[in-house]
Short mmCIF file of C-alpha atoms in Angstrom, two decimals:
data_model
loop_
_atom_site.label_atom_id
_atom_site.label_comp_id
_atom_site.label_asym_id
_atom_site.label_seq_id
_atom_site.Cartn_x
_atom_site.Cartn_y
_atom_site.Cartn_z
CA MET A 1 65.65 -54.74 -3.90
CA PRO A 2 65.00 -51.96 -1.33
CA HIS A 3 65.00 -49.05 -3.82
CA THR A 4 62.40 -50.86 -5.95
CA THR A 5 60.18 -51.41 -2.90
CA ASP A 6 60.62 -47.76 -1.89
CA LYS A 7 59.53 -46.57 -5.32
CA ARG A 8 56.51 -48.87 -5.39
CA ILE A 9 55.41 -47.85 -1.91
CA ARG A 10 55.93 -44.16 -2.68
CA LYS A 11 53.83 -44.46 -5.82
CA GLU A 12 50.97 -46.18 -3.98
CA VAL A 13 51.09 -43.68 -1.12
CA GLY A 14 50.98 -40.84 -3.62
CA ARG A 15 48.00 -42.38 -5.40
CA LEU A 16 46.00 -42.93 -2.23
CA LEU A 17 46.73 -39.50 -0.78
CA TYR A 18 46.46 -37.56 -4.07
CA LEU A 19 49.97 -36.18 -3.56
CA PRO A 20 51.59 -33.86 -6.09
CA GLU A 21 54.45 -35.52 -7.96
CA ASN A 22 57.03 -33.21 -6.38
CA ALA A 23 55.82 -33.85 -2.81
CA THR A 24 58.70 -34.72 -0.48
CA LEU A 25 57.87 -37.19 2.27
CA GLN A 26 60.03 -38.11 5.23
CA VAL A 27 60.98 -41.78 5.39
CA THR A 28 61.31 -44.23 8.26
CA GLY A 29 63.01 -47.42 7.12
CA ASN A 30 61.68 -47.96 3.62
CA ARG A 31 58.27 -46.39 4.32
CA PRO A 32 57.07 -42.79 4.10
CA ALA A 33 56.46 -41.33 7.58
CA LEU A 34 53.04 -39.71 7.25
CA ASP A 35 52.56 -38.53 10.83
CA PRO A 36 54.32 -35.87 12.91
CA THR A 37 55.76 -36.66 16.33
CA ASP A 38 55.65 -33.20 17.91
CA ARG A 39 53.03 -33.14 20.67
CA GLY A 40 51.81 -29.62 19.87
CA GLN A 41 51.51 -30.34 16.16
CA LEU A 42 49.54 -33.50 16.93
CA ALA A 43 47.14 -31.57 19.19
CA PHE A 44 46.57 -28.91 16.53
CA GLN A 45 46.01 -31.49 13.79
CA ALA A 46 43.56 -33.39 15.99
CA LEU A 47 41.51 -30.20 16.38
CA LEU A 48 41.74 -29.45 12.67
CA PHE A 49 40.52 -32.97 11.92
CA GLU A 50 37.42 -32.46 14.06
CA CYS A 51 36.66 -29.14 12.36
CA LEU A 52 36.98 -30.59 8.84
CA MET A 53 35.24 -33.87 9.66
CA SER A 54 31.83 -32.25 10.13
CA ASN A 55 28.72 -31.75 8.04
CA ARG A 56 25.31 -30.07 8.15
CA GLU A 57 23.82 -32.88 10.23
CA HIS A 58 26.77 -32.85 12.65
CA PRO A 59 28.28 -29.33 12.68
CA HIS A 60 31.33 -28.70 14.82
CA PRO A 61 30.64 -26.51 17.89
CA LEU A 62 33.04 -23.92 16.43
CA GLU A 63 31.15 -23.78 13.13
CA GLN A 64 29.36 -20.58 12.19
CA PRO A 65 25.63 -20.71 12.89
CA ARG A 66 23.48 -21.57 9.88
CA LYS A 67 26.57 -21.99 7.66
CA SER A 68 28.97 -24.74 6.61
CA ALA A 69 32.13 -22.68 6.52
CA MET A 70 34.40 -25.41 7.90
CA ALA A 71 32.28 -28.39 6.88
CA SER A 72 32.60 -27.45 3.20
CA ILE A 73 36.39 -27.00 3.18
CA SER A 74 37.07 -30.60 2.11
CA GLY A 75 35.65 -29.78 -1.33
CA TYR A 76 38.49 -27.31 -1.92
CA LEU A 77 41.38 -29.57 -0.95
CA ASN A 78 43.79 -31.37 -3.27
CA SER A 79 46.18 -33.09 -0.84
CA ILE A 80 47.27 -33.17 2.81
CA PHE A 81 50.76 -34.20 3.90
CA HIS A 82 53.31 -33.40 6.55
CA GLN A 83 56.52 -31.48 5.99
CA PRO A 84 59.31 -30.80 8.50
CA GLY A 85 57.85 -28.34 10.98
CA HIS A 86 54.40 -27.88 9.44
CA LEU A 87 51.34 -29.45 7.88
CA GLU A 88 50.96 -28.69 4.19
CA ILE A 89 47.57 -28.61 2.48
CA HIS A 90 47.30 -28.01 -1.26
CA THR A 91 44.13 -26.35 -2.45
CA ASN A 92 42.63 -24.35 -5.29
CA THR A 93 41.66 -21.46 -2.98
CA ALA A 94 44.23 -20.98 -0.21
CA CYS A 95 42.98 -17.57 0.92
CA ARG A 96 39.34 -18.65 1.01
CA VAL A 97 40.04 -21.78 3.02
CA ALA A 98 42.25 -19.85 5.45
CA SER A 99 39.49 -17.27 5.96
CA ARG A 100 37.07 -20.01 7.04
CA LEU A 101 39.47 -21.38 9.66
CA LEU A 102 40.74 -18.09 11.09
CA PRO A 103 38.85 -17.17 14.28
CA PHE A 104 35.90 -14.80 14.11
CA HIS A 105 33.75 -13.46 16.93
CA HIS A 106 30.12 -13.95 15.97
CA GLU A 107 27.81 -11.60 17.85
CA ASP A 108 25.25 -14.35 18.56
CA HIS A 109 27.44 -17.44 18.74
CA GLY A 110 30.79 -16.39 20.18
CA VAL A 111 34.07 -17.59 18.68
CA CYS A 112 33.83 -19.42 15.35
CA GLY A 113 36.73 -20.93 13.43
CA ILE A 114 39.83 -22.17 15.23
CA PRO A 115 40.59 -20.17 18.41
CA GLY A 116 44.19 -19.05 18.54
CA LEU A 117 44.89 -19.48 14.83
CA ARG A 118 47.00 -16.62 13.49
CA LEU A 119 48.35 -15.49 10.14
CA ILE A 120 52.12 -15.59 9.85
CA THR A 121 52.41 -14.41 6.26
CA PHE A 122 51.10 -14.93 2.76
CA THR A 123 52.89 -14.91 -0.58
CA CYS A 124 51.85 -15.27 -4.20
CA ARG A 125 51.03 -18.92 -3.58
CA ARG A 126 51.19 -19.75 0.12
CA VAL A 127 49.28 -18.80 3.29
CA SER A 128 51.18 -19.67 6.48
CA LEU A 129 49.37 -19.98 9.80
CA VAL A 130 50.29 -20.82 13.40
CA HIS A 131 48.09 -21.99 16.25
CA LEU A 132 49.24 -20.05 19.31
CA PRO A 133 48.28 -22.50 22.10
CA THR A 134 49.95 -25.55 20.51
CA GLN A 135 52.43 -23.82 18.18
CA GLY A 136 51.12 -26.12 15.44
CA ARG A 137 51.91 -24.87 11.94
CA LEU A 138 49.80 -25.04 8.78
CA ASP A 139 50.59 -23.88 5.25
CA PHE A 140 47.96 -23.66 2.52
CA VAL A 141 49.56 -23.91 -0.91
CA ASP A 142 47.48 -22.60 -3.80
CA SER A 143 47.42 -24.37 -7.15
CA HIS A 144 47.55 -20.93 -8.77
CA ARG A 145 50.45 -18.49 -8.34
CA TRP A 146 49.27 -14.88 -8.26
CA GLN A 147 51.20 -12.48 -10.47
CA GLY A 148 52.81 -10.27 -7.88
CA ALA A 149 52.48 -9.41 -4.20
CA ASP A 150 49.88 -6.68 -4.84
CA ILE A 151 47.47 -9.13 -6.45
CA ALA A 152 48.04 -11.70 -3.71
CA ARG A 153 47.35 -9.02 -1.11
CA MET A 154 44.15 -7.99 -2.89
CA VAL A 155 42.90 -11.59 -3.09
CA PHE A 156 43.61 -12.21 0.60
CA ARG A 157 41.89 -8.96 1.56
CA GLN A 158 38.83 -9.87 -0.49
CA GLU A 159 38.53 -13.37 0.97
CA THR A 160 38.89 -12.15 4.55
CA SER A 161 36.83 -8.96 4.23
CA TRP A 162 33.94 -10.42 6.23
CA HIS A 163 36.23 -10.63 9.25
CA GLN A 164 36.33 -6.81 9.20
CA ARG A 165 32.62 -6.22 8.81
CA ASP A 166 31.36 -2.98 10.41
CA GLY A 167 34.90 -1.79 10.87
CA ARG A 168 35.84 -4.44 13.42
CA SER A 169 39.42 -5.59 13.91
CA PRO A 170 39.91 -9.25 12.96
CA LEU A 171 40.33 -11.54 15.95
CA TRP A 172 43.39 -13.05 14.28
CA HIS A 173 45.14 -9.65 14.40
CA GLN A 174 45.50 -10.07 18.17
CA PRO A 175 49.13 -10.92 19.05
CA ARG A 176 48.11 -13.13 21.97
CA LEU A 177 45.32 -15.54 22.76
CA THR A 178 42.22 -13.62 23.85
CA ASP A 179 40.15 -14.59 26.89
CA GLN A 180 37.26 -15.62 24.60
CA GLU A 181 39.54 -17.96 22.67
CA ALA A 182 41.23 -19.35 25.79
CA ALA A 183 37.81 -20.40 27.09
CA HIS A 184 37.81 -23.11 24.38
CA HIS A 185 41.04 -24.76 25.55
CA GLU A 186 39.40 -28.20 25.77
CA TYR A 187 39.33 -28.36 21.96
CA TRP A 188 43.12 -28.48 21.68
CA ALA A 189 43.89 -30.28 24.92
CA TYR A 190 46.07 -33.36 24.38
CA THR A 191 44.04 -36.50 25.13
CA SER A 192 44.40 -40.23 24.56
CA SER A 193 42.65 -39.86 21.19
CA THR A 194 44.86 -37.01 19.93
CA PRO A 195 47.29 -39.23 17.95
CA LEU A 196 44.37 -41.13 16.40
CA ARG A 197 42.53 -37.99 15.31
CA SER A 198 45.72 -36.51 13.85
CA ALA A 199 46.43 -39.77 12.00
CA LEU A 200 42.91 -39.77 10.57
CA LEU A 201 43.42 -36.22 9.31
CA MET A 202 46.49 -37.35 7.37
CA ARG A 203 44.35 -40.03 5.69
CA SER A 204 41.23 -37.94 5.10
CA MET A 205 41.65 -37.37 1.36
CA PRO A 206 40.73 -40.92 0.27
CA LEU A 207 37.72 -40.88 2.61
CA TRP A 208 36.38 -37.75 0.92
CA TYR A 209 37.52 -38.35 -2.65
CA HIS A 210 38.21 -42.05 -3.28
CA PHE A 211 35.28 -43.34 -1.22
CA ASP A 212 33.04 -40.26 -1.72
CA LEU A 213 32.09 -40.12 1.96
CA THR A 214 31.05 -37.17 4.13
CA PRO A 215 32.19 -38.38 7.56
CA ALA A 216 31.68 -36.53 10.83
CA TRP A 217 33.65 -36.94 14.04
CA ILE A 218 31.35 -36.83 17.05
CA THR A 219 33.06 -36.33 20.37
CA GLY A 220 31.85 -38.72 23.02
CA HIS A 221 31.06 -38.37 26.70
CA PRO A 222 31.33 -40.72 29.72
CA THR A 223 28.54 -42.98 28.45
CA ARG A 224 29.30 -42.85 24.72
CA PRO A 225 32.67 -43.20 22.93
CA ASP A 226 33.99 -40.93 20.19
CA ARG A 227 32.60 -41.81 16.78
CA LEU A 228 33.54 -41.31 13.15
CA THR A 229 30.29 -41.84 11.31
CA TRP A 230 29.26 -41.61 7.68
CA ASP A 231 26.27 -42.29 5.48
CA SER A 232 26.71 -45.50 3.47
CA HIS A 233 24.93 -44.07 0.43
CA SER A 234 28.05 -44.71 -1.67
CA ASP A 235 29.21 -48.07 -2.98
CA THR A 236 31.95 -48.18 -0.37
CA ASP A 237 31.87 -51.16 1.95
CA HIS A 238 32.74 -50.55 5.61
CA SER A 239 35.58 -53.05 5.36
CA GLN A 240 37.25 -50.98 2.63
CA VAL A 241 37.62 -48.07 5.02
CA VAL A 242 39.01 -50.37 7.69
CA ASP A 243 41.49 -51.86 5.21
CA LEU A 244 42.64 -48.40 4.17
CA LEU A 245 43.32 -47.37 7.77
CA THR A 246 44.87 -50.60 9.02
CA ARG A 247 46.29 -52.60 6.07
CA SER A 248 47.04 -50.36 3.09
CA GLU A 249 50.33 -48.60 2.30
CA ILE A 250 48.98 -45.54 4.17
CA ARG A 251 47.87 -47.54 7.21
CA ILE A 252 48.09 -45.97 10.65
CA PRO A 253 51.12 -47.59 12.32
CA GLY A 254 50.01 -49.56 15.37
CA ALA A 255 46.27 -49.11 14.74
CA ARG A 256 43.99 -52.02 15.59
CA PHE A 257 40.38 -52.57 14.58
CA HIS A 258 37.85 -54.60 16.53
CA PRO A 259 34.66 -55.26 14.54
CA LYS A 260 31.30 -55.24 16.28
CA THR A 261 28.88 -55.52 13.36
CA PRO A 262 29.40 -55.53 9.57
CA CYS A 263 28.97 -51.75 9.69
CA SER A 264 30.68 -50.79 12.96
CA GLY A 265 33.64 -51.44 15.19
CA THR A 266 36.34 -49.76 17.26
CA LEU A 267 39.60 -48.35 15.90
CA GLU A 268 42.34 -48.16 18.53
CA LEU A 269 45.70 -46.41 18.55
CA GLY A 270 47.64 -46.61 21.78
CA THR A 271 45.20 -45.87 24.58
CA GLY A 272 42.91 -43.82 22.30
CA SER A 273 40.00 -45.14 20.32
CA GLY A 274 36.98 -44.20 18.26
CA GLN A 275 34.10 -46.09 16.75
CA LEU A 276 33.83 -46.33 12.96
CA ILE A 277 30.16 -46.45 12.01
CA SER A 278 28.54 -46.46 8.58
CA THR A 279 24.81 -45.77 8.66
CA SER A 280 22.16 -46.47 6.08
#
């Protein structure tokens, strides 16, 4: 019976993605639709994926020097799922996570964080952001509801105070994209791998939590393809990751995997691809 299948699939999707019980997912046929279709939202999510899929050994170029501001965000997250018009991420510290993604001009490094990311508003439980170049939307939903707007405002001000060090005006107060931010346009440009990177973002939670991995996305160049690599220190077999992405109830629709070795291979989606590599 279709409704029985729907309920079973929904339960398994919720388990794999750590979804809250009241999460509402869009449905295509009898399956939850986990991925957006808007081109701008896809481009923003692909950039966000690269920023979050980083670590100390492979920091993202937009990471703060000598810090792991973006690389450590995964430890604060509870779930990631798409809602009509925006990406929703549940976390224990919405203001703190937002402060690490909002752009900041480092005197020695240039722009850190996500260029063009701007605050729309914050409430007692939610921080809403927009990425100006792509118009991608992101809401952080806190597990804790602050008791009143004044407390929420105080918490947000505390978590973002370092953006105003030495009396400077936060970069994310600018109403338009600055020249320094626009210089990084290649990071949100739509490419053949954009849908794949966005799809991997939507399935990141089990990589971090269920498999206990610390993957990093390494952008390729003409002689080397893009790579998603992780240390195989955990008990997770490479094939388990492949099964999750291509065969499970949260599989990436249309994704194909071509193994090369027991610990590597190429994941394809449309004309985009990336190598999956577990290292010892």
